[in-house]
Short mmCIF file of C-alpha atoms in Angstrom, two decimals:
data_model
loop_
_atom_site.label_atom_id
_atom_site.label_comp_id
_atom_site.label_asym_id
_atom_site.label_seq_id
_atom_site.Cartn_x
_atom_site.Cartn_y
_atom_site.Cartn_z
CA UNK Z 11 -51.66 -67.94 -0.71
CA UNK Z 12 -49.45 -67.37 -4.06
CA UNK Z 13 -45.58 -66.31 -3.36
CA UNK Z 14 -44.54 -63.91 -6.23
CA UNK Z 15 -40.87 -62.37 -6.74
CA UNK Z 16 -40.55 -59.01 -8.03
CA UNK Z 17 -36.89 -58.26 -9.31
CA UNK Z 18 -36.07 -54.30 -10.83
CA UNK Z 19 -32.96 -54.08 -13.23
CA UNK Z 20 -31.70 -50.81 -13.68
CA UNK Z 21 -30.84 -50.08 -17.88
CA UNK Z 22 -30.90 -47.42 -20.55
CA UNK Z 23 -33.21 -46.52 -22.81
CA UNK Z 24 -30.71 -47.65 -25.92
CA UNK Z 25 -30.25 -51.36 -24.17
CA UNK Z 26 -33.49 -52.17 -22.68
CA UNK Z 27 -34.47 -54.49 -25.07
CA UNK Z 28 -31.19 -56.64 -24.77
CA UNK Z 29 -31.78 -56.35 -21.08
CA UNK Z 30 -35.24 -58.11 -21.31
CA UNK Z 31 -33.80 -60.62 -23.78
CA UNK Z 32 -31.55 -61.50 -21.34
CA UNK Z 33 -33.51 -61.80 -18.21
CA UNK Z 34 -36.35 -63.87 -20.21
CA UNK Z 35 -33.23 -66.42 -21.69
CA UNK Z 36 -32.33 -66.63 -17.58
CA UNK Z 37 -35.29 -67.12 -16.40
CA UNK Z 38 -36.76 -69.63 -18.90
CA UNK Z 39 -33.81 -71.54 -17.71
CA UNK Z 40 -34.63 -71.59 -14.43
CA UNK Z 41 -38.29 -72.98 -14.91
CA UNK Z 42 -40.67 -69.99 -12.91
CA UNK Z 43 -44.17 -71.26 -12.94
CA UNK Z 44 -44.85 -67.75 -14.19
CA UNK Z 45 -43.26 -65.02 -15.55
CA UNK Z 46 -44.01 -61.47 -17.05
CA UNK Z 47 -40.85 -58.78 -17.34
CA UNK Z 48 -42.09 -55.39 -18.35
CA UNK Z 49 -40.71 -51.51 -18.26
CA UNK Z 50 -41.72 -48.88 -15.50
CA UNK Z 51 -44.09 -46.07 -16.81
CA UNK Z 52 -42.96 -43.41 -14.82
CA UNK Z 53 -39.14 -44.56 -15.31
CA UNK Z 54 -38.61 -46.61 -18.99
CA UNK Z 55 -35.32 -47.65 -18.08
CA UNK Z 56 -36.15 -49.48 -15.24
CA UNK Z 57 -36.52 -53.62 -16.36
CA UNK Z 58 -39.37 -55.24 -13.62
CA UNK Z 59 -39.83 -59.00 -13.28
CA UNK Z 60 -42.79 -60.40 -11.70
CA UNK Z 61 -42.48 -64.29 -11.36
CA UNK Z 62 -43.89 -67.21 -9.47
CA UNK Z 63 -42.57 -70.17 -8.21
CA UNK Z 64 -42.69 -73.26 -6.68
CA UNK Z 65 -39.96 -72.37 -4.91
CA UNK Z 66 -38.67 -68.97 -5.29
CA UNK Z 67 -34.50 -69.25 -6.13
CA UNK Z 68 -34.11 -65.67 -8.26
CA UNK Z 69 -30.37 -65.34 -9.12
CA UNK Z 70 -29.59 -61.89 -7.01
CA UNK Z 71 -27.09 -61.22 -9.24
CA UNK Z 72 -29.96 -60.18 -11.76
CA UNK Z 73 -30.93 -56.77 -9.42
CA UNK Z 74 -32.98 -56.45 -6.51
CA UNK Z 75 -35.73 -58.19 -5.51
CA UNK Z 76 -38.14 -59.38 -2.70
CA UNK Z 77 -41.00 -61.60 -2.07
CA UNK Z 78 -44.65 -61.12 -1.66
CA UNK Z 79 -47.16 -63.61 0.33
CA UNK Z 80 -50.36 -62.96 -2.30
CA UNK Z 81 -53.64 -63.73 -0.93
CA UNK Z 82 -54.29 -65.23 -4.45
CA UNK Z 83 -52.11 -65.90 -7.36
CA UNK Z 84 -50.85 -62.59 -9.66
CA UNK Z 85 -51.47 -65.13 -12.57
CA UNK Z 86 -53.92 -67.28 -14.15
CA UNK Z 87 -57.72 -66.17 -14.60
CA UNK Z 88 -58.39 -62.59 -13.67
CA UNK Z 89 -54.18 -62.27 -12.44
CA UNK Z 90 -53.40 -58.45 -12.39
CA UNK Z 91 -49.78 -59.59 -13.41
CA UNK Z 92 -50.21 -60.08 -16.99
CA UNK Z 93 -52.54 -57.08 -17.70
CA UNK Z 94 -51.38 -54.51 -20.23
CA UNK Z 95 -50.39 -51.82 -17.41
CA UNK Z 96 -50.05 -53.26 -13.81
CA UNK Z 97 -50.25 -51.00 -10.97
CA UNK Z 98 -48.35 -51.93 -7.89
CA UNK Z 99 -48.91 -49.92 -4.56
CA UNK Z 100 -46.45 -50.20 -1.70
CA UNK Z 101 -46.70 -48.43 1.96
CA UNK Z 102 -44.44 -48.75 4.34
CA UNK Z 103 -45.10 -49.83 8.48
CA UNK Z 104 -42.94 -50.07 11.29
CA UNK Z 105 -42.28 -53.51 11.82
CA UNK Z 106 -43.09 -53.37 15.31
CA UNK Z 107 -46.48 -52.38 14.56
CA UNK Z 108 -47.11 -55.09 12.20
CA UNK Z 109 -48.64 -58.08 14.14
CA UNK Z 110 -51.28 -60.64 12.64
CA UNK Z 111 -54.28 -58.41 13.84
CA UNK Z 112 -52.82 -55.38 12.76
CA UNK Z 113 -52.27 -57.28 9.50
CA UNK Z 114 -55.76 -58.07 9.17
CA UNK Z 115 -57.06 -54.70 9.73
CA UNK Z 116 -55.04 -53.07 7.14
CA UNK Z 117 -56.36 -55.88 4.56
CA UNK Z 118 -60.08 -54.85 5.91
CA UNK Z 119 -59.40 -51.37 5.07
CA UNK Z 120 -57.99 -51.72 1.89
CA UNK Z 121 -61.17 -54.04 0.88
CA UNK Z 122 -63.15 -51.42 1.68
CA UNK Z 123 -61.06 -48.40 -0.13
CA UNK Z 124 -62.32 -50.92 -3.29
CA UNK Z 125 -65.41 -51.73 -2.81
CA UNK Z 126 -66.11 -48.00 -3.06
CA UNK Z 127 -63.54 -47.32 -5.77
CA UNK Z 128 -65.09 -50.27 -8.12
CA UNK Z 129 -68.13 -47.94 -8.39
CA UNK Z 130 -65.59 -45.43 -10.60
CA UNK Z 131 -63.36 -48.29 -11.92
CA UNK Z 132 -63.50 -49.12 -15.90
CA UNK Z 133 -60.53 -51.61 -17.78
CA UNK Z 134 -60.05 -53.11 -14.22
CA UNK Z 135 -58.68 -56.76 -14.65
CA UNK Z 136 -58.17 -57.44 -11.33
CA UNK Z 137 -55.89 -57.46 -8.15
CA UNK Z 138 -54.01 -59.33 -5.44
CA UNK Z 139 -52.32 -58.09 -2.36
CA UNK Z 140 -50.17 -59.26 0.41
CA UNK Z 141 -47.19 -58.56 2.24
CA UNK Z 142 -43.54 -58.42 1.59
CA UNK Z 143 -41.41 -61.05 3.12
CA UNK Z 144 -38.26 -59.59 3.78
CA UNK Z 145 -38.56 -56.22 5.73
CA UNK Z 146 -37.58 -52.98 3.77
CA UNK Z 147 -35.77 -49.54 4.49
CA UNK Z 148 -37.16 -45.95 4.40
CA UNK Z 149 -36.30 -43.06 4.94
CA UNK Z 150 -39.39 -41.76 6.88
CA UNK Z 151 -39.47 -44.99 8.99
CA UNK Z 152 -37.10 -44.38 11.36
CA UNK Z 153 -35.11 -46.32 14.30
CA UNK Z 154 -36.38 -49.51 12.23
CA UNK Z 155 -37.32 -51.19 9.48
CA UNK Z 156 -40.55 -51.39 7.62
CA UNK Z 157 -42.96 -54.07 6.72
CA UNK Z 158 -44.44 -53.67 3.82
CA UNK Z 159 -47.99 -53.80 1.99
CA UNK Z 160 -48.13 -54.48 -1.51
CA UNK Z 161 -51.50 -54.19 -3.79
CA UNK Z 162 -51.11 -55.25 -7.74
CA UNK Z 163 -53.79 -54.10 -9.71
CA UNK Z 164 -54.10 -54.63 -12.95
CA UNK Z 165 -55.69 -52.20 -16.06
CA UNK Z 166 -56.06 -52.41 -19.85
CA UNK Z 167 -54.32 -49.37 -20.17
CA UNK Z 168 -52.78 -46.32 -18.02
CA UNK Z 169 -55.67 -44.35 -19.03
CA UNK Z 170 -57.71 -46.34 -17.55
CA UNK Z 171 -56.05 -45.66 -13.88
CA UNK Z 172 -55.78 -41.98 -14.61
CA UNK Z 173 -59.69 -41.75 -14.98
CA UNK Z 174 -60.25 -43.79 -11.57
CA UNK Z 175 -58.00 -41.41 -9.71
CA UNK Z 176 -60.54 -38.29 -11.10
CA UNK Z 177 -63.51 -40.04 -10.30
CA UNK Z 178 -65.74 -38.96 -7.24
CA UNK Z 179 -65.63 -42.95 -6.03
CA UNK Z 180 -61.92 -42.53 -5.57
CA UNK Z 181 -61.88 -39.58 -4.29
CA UNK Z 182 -64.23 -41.01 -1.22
CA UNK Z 183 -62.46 -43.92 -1.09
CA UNK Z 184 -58.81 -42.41 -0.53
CA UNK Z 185 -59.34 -41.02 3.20
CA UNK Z 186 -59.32 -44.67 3.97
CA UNK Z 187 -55.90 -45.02 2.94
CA UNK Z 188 -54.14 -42.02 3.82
CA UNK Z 189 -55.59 -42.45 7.72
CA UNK Z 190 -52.96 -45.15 7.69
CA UNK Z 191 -50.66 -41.95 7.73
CA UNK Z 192 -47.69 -44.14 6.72
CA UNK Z 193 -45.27 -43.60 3.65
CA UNK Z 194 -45.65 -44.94 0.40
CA UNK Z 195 -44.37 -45.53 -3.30
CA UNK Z 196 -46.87 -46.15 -6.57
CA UNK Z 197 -45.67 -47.25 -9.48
CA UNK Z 198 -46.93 -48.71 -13.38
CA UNK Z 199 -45.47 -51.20 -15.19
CA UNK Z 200 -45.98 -52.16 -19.09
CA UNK Z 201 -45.57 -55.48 -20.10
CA UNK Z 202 -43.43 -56.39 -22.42
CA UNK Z 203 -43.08 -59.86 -22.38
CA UNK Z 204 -44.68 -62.09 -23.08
CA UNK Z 205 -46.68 -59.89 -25.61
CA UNK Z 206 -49.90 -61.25 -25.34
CA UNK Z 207 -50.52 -63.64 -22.79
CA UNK Z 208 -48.78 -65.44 -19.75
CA UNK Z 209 -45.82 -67.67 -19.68
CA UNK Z 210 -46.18 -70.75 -17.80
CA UNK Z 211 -42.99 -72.88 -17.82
#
């Protein structure tokens, strides 16, 4: 089991680059085992950092962040975390639904919403999952708060995804997911740094 920290900073568009400057000069200084900062697709202002540690100690002061229990580290040989375009999947549970076997059945599901999707997937460069530590609002969860699944895929490009999604495999696959009938957020991130290849500190 990997622990990862994902931290969003809000920018603009004109200071986005001074934003990542500054979050890799933190950072560095604070020795993550590894570390990739990129820029939403969908939302170019927004500044995400994806970083592992040996023991996680993000300075909150940075944005807002939580932790995610990985089933296998977002970094090193096949990590989805330092692909070109990383996909990140989040759905939402009650937290009083969530116990270990309930836990373990969602994880069986989603294996098998992939198995059938690899038959469509092309520039796939691999995933990890796992739940978020801390437990999370929304809106559509109500009386309590949510525990949280989190799949990180990674692609060579957004194209890439955007075929998947159009392919028959995926469109098979998806029931799987959506039976879970539970609220959820996608969302694409570009890496910008480093520019070719994981930092390991």
């Amino acid at each position: 089991m990997a622990i990862i920290n994902i931290t969003h900073i809000e920018g603009s568009p004109s200071s986005i680059d001074k934003t990542i400057q500054k979050a890799v000069k933190s950072l560095q200084e604070q020795a993550p085992r590894h570390l990739t900062i990129g820029t939403q697709i969908q939302d170019p202002s927004a500044v995400q950092i994806t970083s592992e540690w040996a023991s996680p100690n993000v300075d909150p002061s940075m944005g807002r962040s939580f932790h995610v229990a990985l089933n296998r580290s977002a970094f090193g040989p096949d990590g989805p975390a330092t692909a070109n375009v990383v996909e990140f999947a989040q759905s939402y549970f009650s937290a009083s639904r969530v116990t270990p076997e309930f836990q373990k059945q969602i994880e069986q599901d989603f294996l098998r919403f992939d198995e059938i999707c690899s038959r469509g997937a092309e520039g796939d460069l691999g995933l990890a999952f796992g739940w978020v530590q801390e437990e999370q609002q929304h809106e559509e969860v109500v009386g309590e708060e949510a525990k949280c699944f989190l799949v990180i895929r990674g692609w060579e490009s957004m194209a890439h995804f955007e075929r998947l999604v159009k392919h028959d495999a995926y469109k098979e696959a998806i029931p799987i997911l959506f039976a879970w009938k539970v609220p959820f957020k996608m969302w694409h991130v570009e890496r910008k740094f480093p520019e070719s290849s994981e930092i390991s500190v």
